[in-house]
Coordinates of C-alpha atoms in Angstrom, one line a residue:
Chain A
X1 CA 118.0 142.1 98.7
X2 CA 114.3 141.8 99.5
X3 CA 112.8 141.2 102.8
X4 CA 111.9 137.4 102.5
X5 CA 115.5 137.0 101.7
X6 CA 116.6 139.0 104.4
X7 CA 114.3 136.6 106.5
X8 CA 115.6 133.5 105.1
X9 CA 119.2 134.6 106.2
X10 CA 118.2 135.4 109.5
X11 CA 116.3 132.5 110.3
X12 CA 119.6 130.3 109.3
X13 CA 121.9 132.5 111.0
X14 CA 119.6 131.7 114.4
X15 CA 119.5 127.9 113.0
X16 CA 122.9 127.8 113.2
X17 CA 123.5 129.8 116.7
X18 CA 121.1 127.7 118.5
X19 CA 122.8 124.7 117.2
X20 CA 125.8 125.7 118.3
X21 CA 125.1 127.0 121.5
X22 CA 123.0 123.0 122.3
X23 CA 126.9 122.4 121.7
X24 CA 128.6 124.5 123.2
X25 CA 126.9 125.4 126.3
X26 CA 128.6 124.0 129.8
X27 CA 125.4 123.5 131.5
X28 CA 123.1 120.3 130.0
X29 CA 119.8 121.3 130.8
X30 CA 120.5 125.1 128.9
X31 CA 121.4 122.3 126.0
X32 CA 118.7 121.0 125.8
X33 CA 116.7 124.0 126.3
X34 CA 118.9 125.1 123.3
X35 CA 117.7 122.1 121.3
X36 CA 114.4 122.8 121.8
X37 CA 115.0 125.8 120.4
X38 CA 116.7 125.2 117.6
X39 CA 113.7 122.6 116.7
X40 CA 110.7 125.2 117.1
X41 CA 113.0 127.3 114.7
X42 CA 113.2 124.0 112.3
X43 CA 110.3 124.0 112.1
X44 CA 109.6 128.0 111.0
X45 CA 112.5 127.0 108.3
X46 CA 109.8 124.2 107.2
X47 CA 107.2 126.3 107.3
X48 CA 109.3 129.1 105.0
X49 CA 110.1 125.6 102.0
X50 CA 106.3 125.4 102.2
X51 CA 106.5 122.2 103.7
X52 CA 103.6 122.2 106.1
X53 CA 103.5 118.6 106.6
X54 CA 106.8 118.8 108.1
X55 CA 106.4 121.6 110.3
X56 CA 103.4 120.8 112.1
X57 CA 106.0 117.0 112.3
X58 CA 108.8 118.9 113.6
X59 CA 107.0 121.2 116.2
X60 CA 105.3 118.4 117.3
X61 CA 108.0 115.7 117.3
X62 CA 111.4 117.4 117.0
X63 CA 111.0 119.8 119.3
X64 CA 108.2 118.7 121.5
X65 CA 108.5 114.9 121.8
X66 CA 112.5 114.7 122.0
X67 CA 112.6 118.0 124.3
X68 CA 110.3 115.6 126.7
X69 CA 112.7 113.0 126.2
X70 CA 115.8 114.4 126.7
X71 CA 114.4 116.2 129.6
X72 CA 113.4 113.6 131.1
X73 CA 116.9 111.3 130.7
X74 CA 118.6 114.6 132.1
X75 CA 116.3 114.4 135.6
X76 CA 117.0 110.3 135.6
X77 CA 120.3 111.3 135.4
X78 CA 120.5 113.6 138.3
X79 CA 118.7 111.8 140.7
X80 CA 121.2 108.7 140.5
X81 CA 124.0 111.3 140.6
X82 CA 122.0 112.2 143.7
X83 CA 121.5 108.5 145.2
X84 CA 125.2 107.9 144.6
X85 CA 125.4 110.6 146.9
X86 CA 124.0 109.3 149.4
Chain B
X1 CA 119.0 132.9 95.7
X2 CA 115.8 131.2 96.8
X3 CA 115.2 129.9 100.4
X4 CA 115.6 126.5 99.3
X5 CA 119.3 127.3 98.7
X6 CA 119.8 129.1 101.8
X7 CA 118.7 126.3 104.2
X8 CA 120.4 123.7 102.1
X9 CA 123.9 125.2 102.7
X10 CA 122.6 125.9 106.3
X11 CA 122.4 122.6 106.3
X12 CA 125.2 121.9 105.1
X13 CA 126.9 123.8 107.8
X14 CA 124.4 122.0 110.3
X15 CA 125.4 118.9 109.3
X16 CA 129.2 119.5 110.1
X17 CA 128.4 121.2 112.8
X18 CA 126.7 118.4 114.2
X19 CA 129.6 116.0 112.9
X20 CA 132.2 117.9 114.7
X21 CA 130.2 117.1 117.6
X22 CA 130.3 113.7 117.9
X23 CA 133.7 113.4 117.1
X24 CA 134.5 115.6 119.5
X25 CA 131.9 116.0 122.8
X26 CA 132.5 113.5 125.1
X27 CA 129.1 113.8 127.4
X28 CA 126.9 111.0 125.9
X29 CA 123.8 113.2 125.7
X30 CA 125.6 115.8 124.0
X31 CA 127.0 113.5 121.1
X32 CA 123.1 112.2 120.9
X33 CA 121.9 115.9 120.5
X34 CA 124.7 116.4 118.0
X35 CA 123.9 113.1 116.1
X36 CA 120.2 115.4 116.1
X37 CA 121.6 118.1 114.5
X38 CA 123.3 116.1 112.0
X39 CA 120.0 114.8 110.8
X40 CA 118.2 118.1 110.7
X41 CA 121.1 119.1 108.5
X42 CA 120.6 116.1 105.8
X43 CA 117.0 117.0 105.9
X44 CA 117.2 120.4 105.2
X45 CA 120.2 119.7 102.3
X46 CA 117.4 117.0 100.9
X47 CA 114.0 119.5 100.7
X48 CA 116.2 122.8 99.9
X49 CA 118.6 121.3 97.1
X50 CA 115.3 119.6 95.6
X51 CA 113.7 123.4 96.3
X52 CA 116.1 125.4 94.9
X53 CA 114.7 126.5 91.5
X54 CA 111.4 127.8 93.9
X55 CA 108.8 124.9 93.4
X56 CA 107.8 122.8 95.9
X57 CA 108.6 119.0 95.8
X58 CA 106.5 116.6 97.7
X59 CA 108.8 113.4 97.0
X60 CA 111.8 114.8 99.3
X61 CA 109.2 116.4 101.7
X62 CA 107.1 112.9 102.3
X63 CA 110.8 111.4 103.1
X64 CA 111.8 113.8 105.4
X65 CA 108.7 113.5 107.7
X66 CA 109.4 109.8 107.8
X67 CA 112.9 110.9 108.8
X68 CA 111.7 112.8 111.5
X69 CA 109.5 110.4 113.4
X70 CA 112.5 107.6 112.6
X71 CA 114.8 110.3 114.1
X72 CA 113.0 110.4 117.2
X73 CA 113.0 106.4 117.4
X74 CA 116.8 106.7 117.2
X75 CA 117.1 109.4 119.8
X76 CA 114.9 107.4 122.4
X77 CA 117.0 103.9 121.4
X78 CA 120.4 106.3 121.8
X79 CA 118.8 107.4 125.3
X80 CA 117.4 103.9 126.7
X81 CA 121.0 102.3 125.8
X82 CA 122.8 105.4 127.7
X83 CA 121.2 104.7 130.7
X84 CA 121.4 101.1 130.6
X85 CA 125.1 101.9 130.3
X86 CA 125.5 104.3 133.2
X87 CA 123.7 101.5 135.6
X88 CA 125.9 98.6 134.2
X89 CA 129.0 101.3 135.3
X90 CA 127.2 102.1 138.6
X91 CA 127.0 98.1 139.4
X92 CA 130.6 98.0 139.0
Chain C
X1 CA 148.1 117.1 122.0
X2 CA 144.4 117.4 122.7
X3 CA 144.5 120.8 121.0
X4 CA 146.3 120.1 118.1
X5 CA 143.6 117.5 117.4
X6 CA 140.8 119.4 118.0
X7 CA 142.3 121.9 115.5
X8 CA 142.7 118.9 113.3
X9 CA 139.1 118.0 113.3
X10 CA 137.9 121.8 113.3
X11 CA 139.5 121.8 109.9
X12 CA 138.7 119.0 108.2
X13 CA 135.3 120.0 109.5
X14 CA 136.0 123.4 107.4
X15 CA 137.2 122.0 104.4
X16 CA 134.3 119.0 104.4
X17 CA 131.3 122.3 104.8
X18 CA 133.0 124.2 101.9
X19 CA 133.1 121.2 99.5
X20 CA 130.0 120.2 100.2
X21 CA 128.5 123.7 99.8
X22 CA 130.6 124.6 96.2
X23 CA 129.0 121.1 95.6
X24 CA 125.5 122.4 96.2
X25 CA 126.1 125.2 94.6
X26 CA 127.6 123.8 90.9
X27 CA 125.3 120.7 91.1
X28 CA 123.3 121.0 87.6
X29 CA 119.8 120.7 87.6
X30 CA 117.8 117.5 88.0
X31 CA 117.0 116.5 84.3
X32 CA 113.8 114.6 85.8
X33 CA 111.0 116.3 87.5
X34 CA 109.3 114.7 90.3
X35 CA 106.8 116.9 91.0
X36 CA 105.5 116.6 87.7
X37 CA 105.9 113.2 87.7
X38 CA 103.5 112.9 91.2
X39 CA 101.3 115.7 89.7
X40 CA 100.2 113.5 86.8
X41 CA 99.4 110.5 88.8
X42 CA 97.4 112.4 91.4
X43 CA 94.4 111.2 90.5
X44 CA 94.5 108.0 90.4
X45 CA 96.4 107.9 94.1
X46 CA 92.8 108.5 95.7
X47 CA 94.1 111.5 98.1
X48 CA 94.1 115.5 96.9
X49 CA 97.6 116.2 99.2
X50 CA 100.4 115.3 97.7
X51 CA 102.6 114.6 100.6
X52 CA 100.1 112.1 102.0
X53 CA 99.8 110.8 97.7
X54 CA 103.8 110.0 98.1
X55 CA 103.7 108.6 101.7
X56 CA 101.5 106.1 101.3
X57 CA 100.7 105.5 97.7
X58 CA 103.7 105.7 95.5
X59 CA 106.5 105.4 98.2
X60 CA 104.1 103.4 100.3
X61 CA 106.8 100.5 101.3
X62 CA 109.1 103.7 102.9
X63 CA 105.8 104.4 105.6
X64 CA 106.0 100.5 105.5
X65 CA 109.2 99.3 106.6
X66 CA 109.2 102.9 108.7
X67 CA 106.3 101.5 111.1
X68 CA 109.0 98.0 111.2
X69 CA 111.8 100.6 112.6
X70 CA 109.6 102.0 114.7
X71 CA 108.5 99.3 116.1
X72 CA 112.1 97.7 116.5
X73 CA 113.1 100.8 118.3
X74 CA 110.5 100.5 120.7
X75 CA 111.5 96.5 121.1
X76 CA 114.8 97.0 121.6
X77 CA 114.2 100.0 124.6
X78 CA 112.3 97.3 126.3
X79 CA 115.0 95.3 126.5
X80 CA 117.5 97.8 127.2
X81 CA 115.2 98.7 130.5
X82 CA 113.7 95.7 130.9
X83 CA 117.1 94.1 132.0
X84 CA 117.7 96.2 135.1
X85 CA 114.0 97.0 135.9
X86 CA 113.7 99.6 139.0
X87 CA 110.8 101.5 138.2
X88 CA 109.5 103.9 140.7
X89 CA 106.2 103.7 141.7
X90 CA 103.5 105.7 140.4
X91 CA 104.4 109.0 137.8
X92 CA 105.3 112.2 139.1
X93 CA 103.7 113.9 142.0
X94 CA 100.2 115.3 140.6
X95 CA 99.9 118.8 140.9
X96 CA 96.5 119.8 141.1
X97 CA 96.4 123.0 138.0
X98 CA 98.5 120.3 135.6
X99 CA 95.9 117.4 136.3
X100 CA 92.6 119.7 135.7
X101 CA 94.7 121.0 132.9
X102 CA 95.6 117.6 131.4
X103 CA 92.0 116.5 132.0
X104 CA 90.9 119.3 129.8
X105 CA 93.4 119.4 127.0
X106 CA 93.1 115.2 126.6
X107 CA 89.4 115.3 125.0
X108 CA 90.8 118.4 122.6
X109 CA 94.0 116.7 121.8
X110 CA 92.1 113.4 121.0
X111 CA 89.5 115.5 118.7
X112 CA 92.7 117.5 117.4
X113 CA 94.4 114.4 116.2
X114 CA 91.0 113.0 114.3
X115 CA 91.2 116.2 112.4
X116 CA 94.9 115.6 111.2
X117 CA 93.9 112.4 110.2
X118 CA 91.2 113.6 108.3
X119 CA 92.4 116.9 106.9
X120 CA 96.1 114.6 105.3
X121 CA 93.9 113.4 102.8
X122 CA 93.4 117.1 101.2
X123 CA 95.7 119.5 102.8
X124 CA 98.8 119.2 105.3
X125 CA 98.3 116.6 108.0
X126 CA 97.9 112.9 108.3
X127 CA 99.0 110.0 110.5
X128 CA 102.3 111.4 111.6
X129 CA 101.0 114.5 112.8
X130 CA 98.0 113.0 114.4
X131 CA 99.8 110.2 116.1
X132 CA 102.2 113.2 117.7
X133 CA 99.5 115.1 119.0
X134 CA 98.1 111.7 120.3
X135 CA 101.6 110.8 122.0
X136 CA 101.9 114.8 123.4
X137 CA 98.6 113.8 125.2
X138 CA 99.9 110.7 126.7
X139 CA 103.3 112.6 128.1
X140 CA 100.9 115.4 129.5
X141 CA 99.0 112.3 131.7
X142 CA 102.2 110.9 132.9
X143 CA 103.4 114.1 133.6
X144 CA 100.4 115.3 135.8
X145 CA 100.1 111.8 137.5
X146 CA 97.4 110.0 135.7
X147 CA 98.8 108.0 133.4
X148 CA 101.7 105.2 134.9
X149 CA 104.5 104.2 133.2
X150 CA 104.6 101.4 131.3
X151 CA 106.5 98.6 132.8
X152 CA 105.5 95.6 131.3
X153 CA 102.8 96.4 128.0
X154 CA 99.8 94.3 128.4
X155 CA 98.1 92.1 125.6
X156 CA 95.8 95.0 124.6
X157 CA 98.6 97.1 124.3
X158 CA 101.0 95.0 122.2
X159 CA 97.7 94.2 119.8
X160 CA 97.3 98.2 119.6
X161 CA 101.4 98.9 119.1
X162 CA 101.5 96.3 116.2
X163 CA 98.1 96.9 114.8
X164 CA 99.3 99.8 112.3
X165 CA 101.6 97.6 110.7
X166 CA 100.5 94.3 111.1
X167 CA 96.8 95.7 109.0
X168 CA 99.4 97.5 106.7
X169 CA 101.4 94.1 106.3
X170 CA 98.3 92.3 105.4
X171 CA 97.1 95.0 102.7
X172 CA 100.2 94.9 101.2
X173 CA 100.3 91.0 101.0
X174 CA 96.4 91.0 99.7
X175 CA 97.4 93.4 97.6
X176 CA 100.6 91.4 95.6
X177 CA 97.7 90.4 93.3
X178 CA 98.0 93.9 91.5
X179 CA 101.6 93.3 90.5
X180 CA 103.9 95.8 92.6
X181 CA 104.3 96.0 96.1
X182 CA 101.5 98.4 97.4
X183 CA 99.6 99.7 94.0
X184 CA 96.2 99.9 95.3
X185 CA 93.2 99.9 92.8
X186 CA 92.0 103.5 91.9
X187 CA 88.9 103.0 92.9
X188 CA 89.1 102.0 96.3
X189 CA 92.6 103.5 97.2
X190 CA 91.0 106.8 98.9
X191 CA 89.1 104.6 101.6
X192 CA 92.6 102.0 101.6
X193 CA 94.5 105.1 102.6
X194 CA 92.2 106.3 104.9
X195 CA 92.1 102.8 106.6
X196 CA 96.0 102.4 107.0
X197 CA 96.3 106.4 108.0
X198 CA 93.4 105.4 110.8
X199 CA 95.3 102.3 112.0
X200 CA 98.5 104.1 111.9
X201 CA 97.5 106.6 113.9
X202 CA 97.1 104.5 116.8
X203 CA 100.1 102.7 116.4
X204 CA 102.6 105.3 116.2
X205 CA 100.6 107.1 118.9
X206 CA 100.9 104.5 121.3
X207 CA 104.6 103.9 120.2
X208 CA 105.5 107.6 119.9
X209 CA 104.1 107.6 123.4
X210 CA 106.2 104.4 124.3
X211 CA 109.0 106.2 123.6
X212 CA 108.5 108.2 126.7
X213 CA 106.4 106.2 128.8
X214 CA 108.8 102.6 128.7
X215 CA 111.6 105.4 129.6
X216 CA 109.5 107.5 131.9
X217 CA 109.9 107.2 135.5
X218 CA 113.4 104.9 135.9
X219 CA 115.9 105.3 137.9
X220 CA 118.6 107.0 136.0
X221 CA 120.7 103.7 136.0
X222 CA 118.2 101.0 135.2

């Protein structure tokens, strides 16, 4: 077993955990963190397939632009939750 | 076994992962992150099983970064529409 | 009853993974190889990546009708806000280190995405990159208070969101003449390429960043 191989499995083993916890975490914004996650970690898999052009595409959009997104949608959400409140 | 196999059956196992999911999650944002994680899992089945031998193959690669930005598109679409829903609810 | 189906669906889950993967793992080699295939055309795509060769030479119509979905996905969130409209004023409240840093990192980001446009035509980078590193700079503005939300785009705006793929459109209509749908001339397909990549750039910049910005700053219900 060499050491890239030993890298590759690792790197999908943490794929797969961060993927899961985005699921299976109670608390949404610790999802979402998760997500983010699991797309900067995308994005090393990219780099590992020599597919550059993705990579610099999923750091940038995956995780960064869709983080900000879902981010965002989360703090809309609580503030309604907040003005229902009141 | 080369890396391109690896991440295709990790995506494989993303890509139920994430299917499960939206079956099963009912938060709305949740399903749309799992609907996510379905696509990453295609993806990675399309570059690694085109990968596996050890080359590189730009065809699935250019196709995958069109995925990628479409993905986004989807996700933003998903999020606008779950919203609009939640304030049609509140109205009620 | 709940449980019993979630065991149900864990299952099927199971058994759809492990086909799948024995799949993967039997499927016989491809008898055609494409990299070959877009190796012996590279030179007459007029670019030195291949990535950016398949993306907009010989798969051109994908980037095409891509820019189309793009641009649909950006309609259709207008009207999914536009119906209940409630913005709140203004962005977030600016704090003073994010705004100096925003104003700093804009300038770099904007010379940052020039050189991904540039570099796609001979090593990793191109459009998509540089429109996302265009779109990160717009979220940093709104973020840090100096850039609004867009509620309603102006003329300019719509112009610059359809620009990409209204100059791609008319290319690929001028260019029927050749016979397919997007087979650009040898000798002038370098500077075609780099005028689509440059007009794409803005486009998907401005609606990677519309993405955010039309969502941006609404009441969670509207």
């Amino acid at each position: 077993m060499t050491l890239s191989f030993a890298f590759d499995l690792l790197l999908a083993l943490a794929l797969l955990w961060s993927a899961w916890r985005s699921l299976a975490t109670p608390d949404l914004t610790r999802a979402v963190v998760m997500f983010i996650v699991f797309g900067l970690l995308l994005a090393l898999a990219w780099a590992r397939l020599s597919a550059t052009d993705i990579a610099l595409a999923e750091a940038a959009i995956g995780a960064g632009l869709t983080g900000a997104l879902l981010l965002d949608a989360l703090g809309a959400w609580r503030r309604a939750a907040k003005d229902d409140e009141s | 076994m080369t890396s391109g196999l690896v991440f295709a059956l990790a995506g494989v196992l993303l890509f139920v992962l994430g299917l499960g999911g939206v079956v099963m999650l009912s938060h709305a944002l949740r399903r749309i992150l799992a609907f996510n994680l379905m696509g990453s899992g295609a993806f990675l089945v399309l570059v690694g099983l085109a990968q596996r031998d050890g080359g590189v193959d730009p065809v699935p690669q250019a196709m995958v970064l069109t995925g990628i930005v479409v993905a986004v598109a989807a996700t933003a679409l998903a999020l606008a529409l779950v919203r609009r829903l939640h304030g049609a609810h509140r109205d009620d | 009853m709940k449980s019993a189906l979630r065991l149900a669906v864990v299952l099927l889950a199971l058994v759809l993974a492990g086909t799948l993967m024995a799949a993967i793992l039997e499927l016989p080699g491809a008898n055609q190889s494409l990299p070959a295939a877009v190796a012996a055309h590279m030179a007459v795509s007029g670019v030195e990546h291949p990535v950016t060769a398949v993306l907009l030479n010989f798969r051109g119509y994908d980037t095409l009708l891509e820019v189309a979905v793009l641009l649909l996905a950006l309609l259709g969130i207008g009207a999914a806000v536009h119906a209940g409209s409630e913005t709140e004023d203004g962005g977030a409240e600016g704090d003073p280190v994010l705004a100096a840093l925003a104003r700093l990192l804009t300038p770099l980001l904007i010379l940052a995405a020039g050189y991904l446009l540039w570099a796609g035509a001979h090593r990793p980078g191109g459009a998509f990159q540089a429109a996302a590193v265009l779109a990160g700079a717009a979220v940093l503005l709104h973020l840090s208070g100096q850039m609004p939300a867009w509620s309603s785009p102006g003329l300019l705006l719509r112009l610059g969101l359809a620009g990409g793929l209204l100059i791609f459109l008319a290319l690929a209509a001028g260019l029927l003449g050749q016979g397919a749908l997007l087979r650009y001339p040898p000798e002038y397909a370098g500077a075609l390429i780099l005028l689509i990549e440059a007009s794409l750039t803005i486009s998907l910049g401005l609606i990677l960043a519309g993405l955010f910005l039309m969502l941006a700053g609404r009441r969670g219900g509207a």
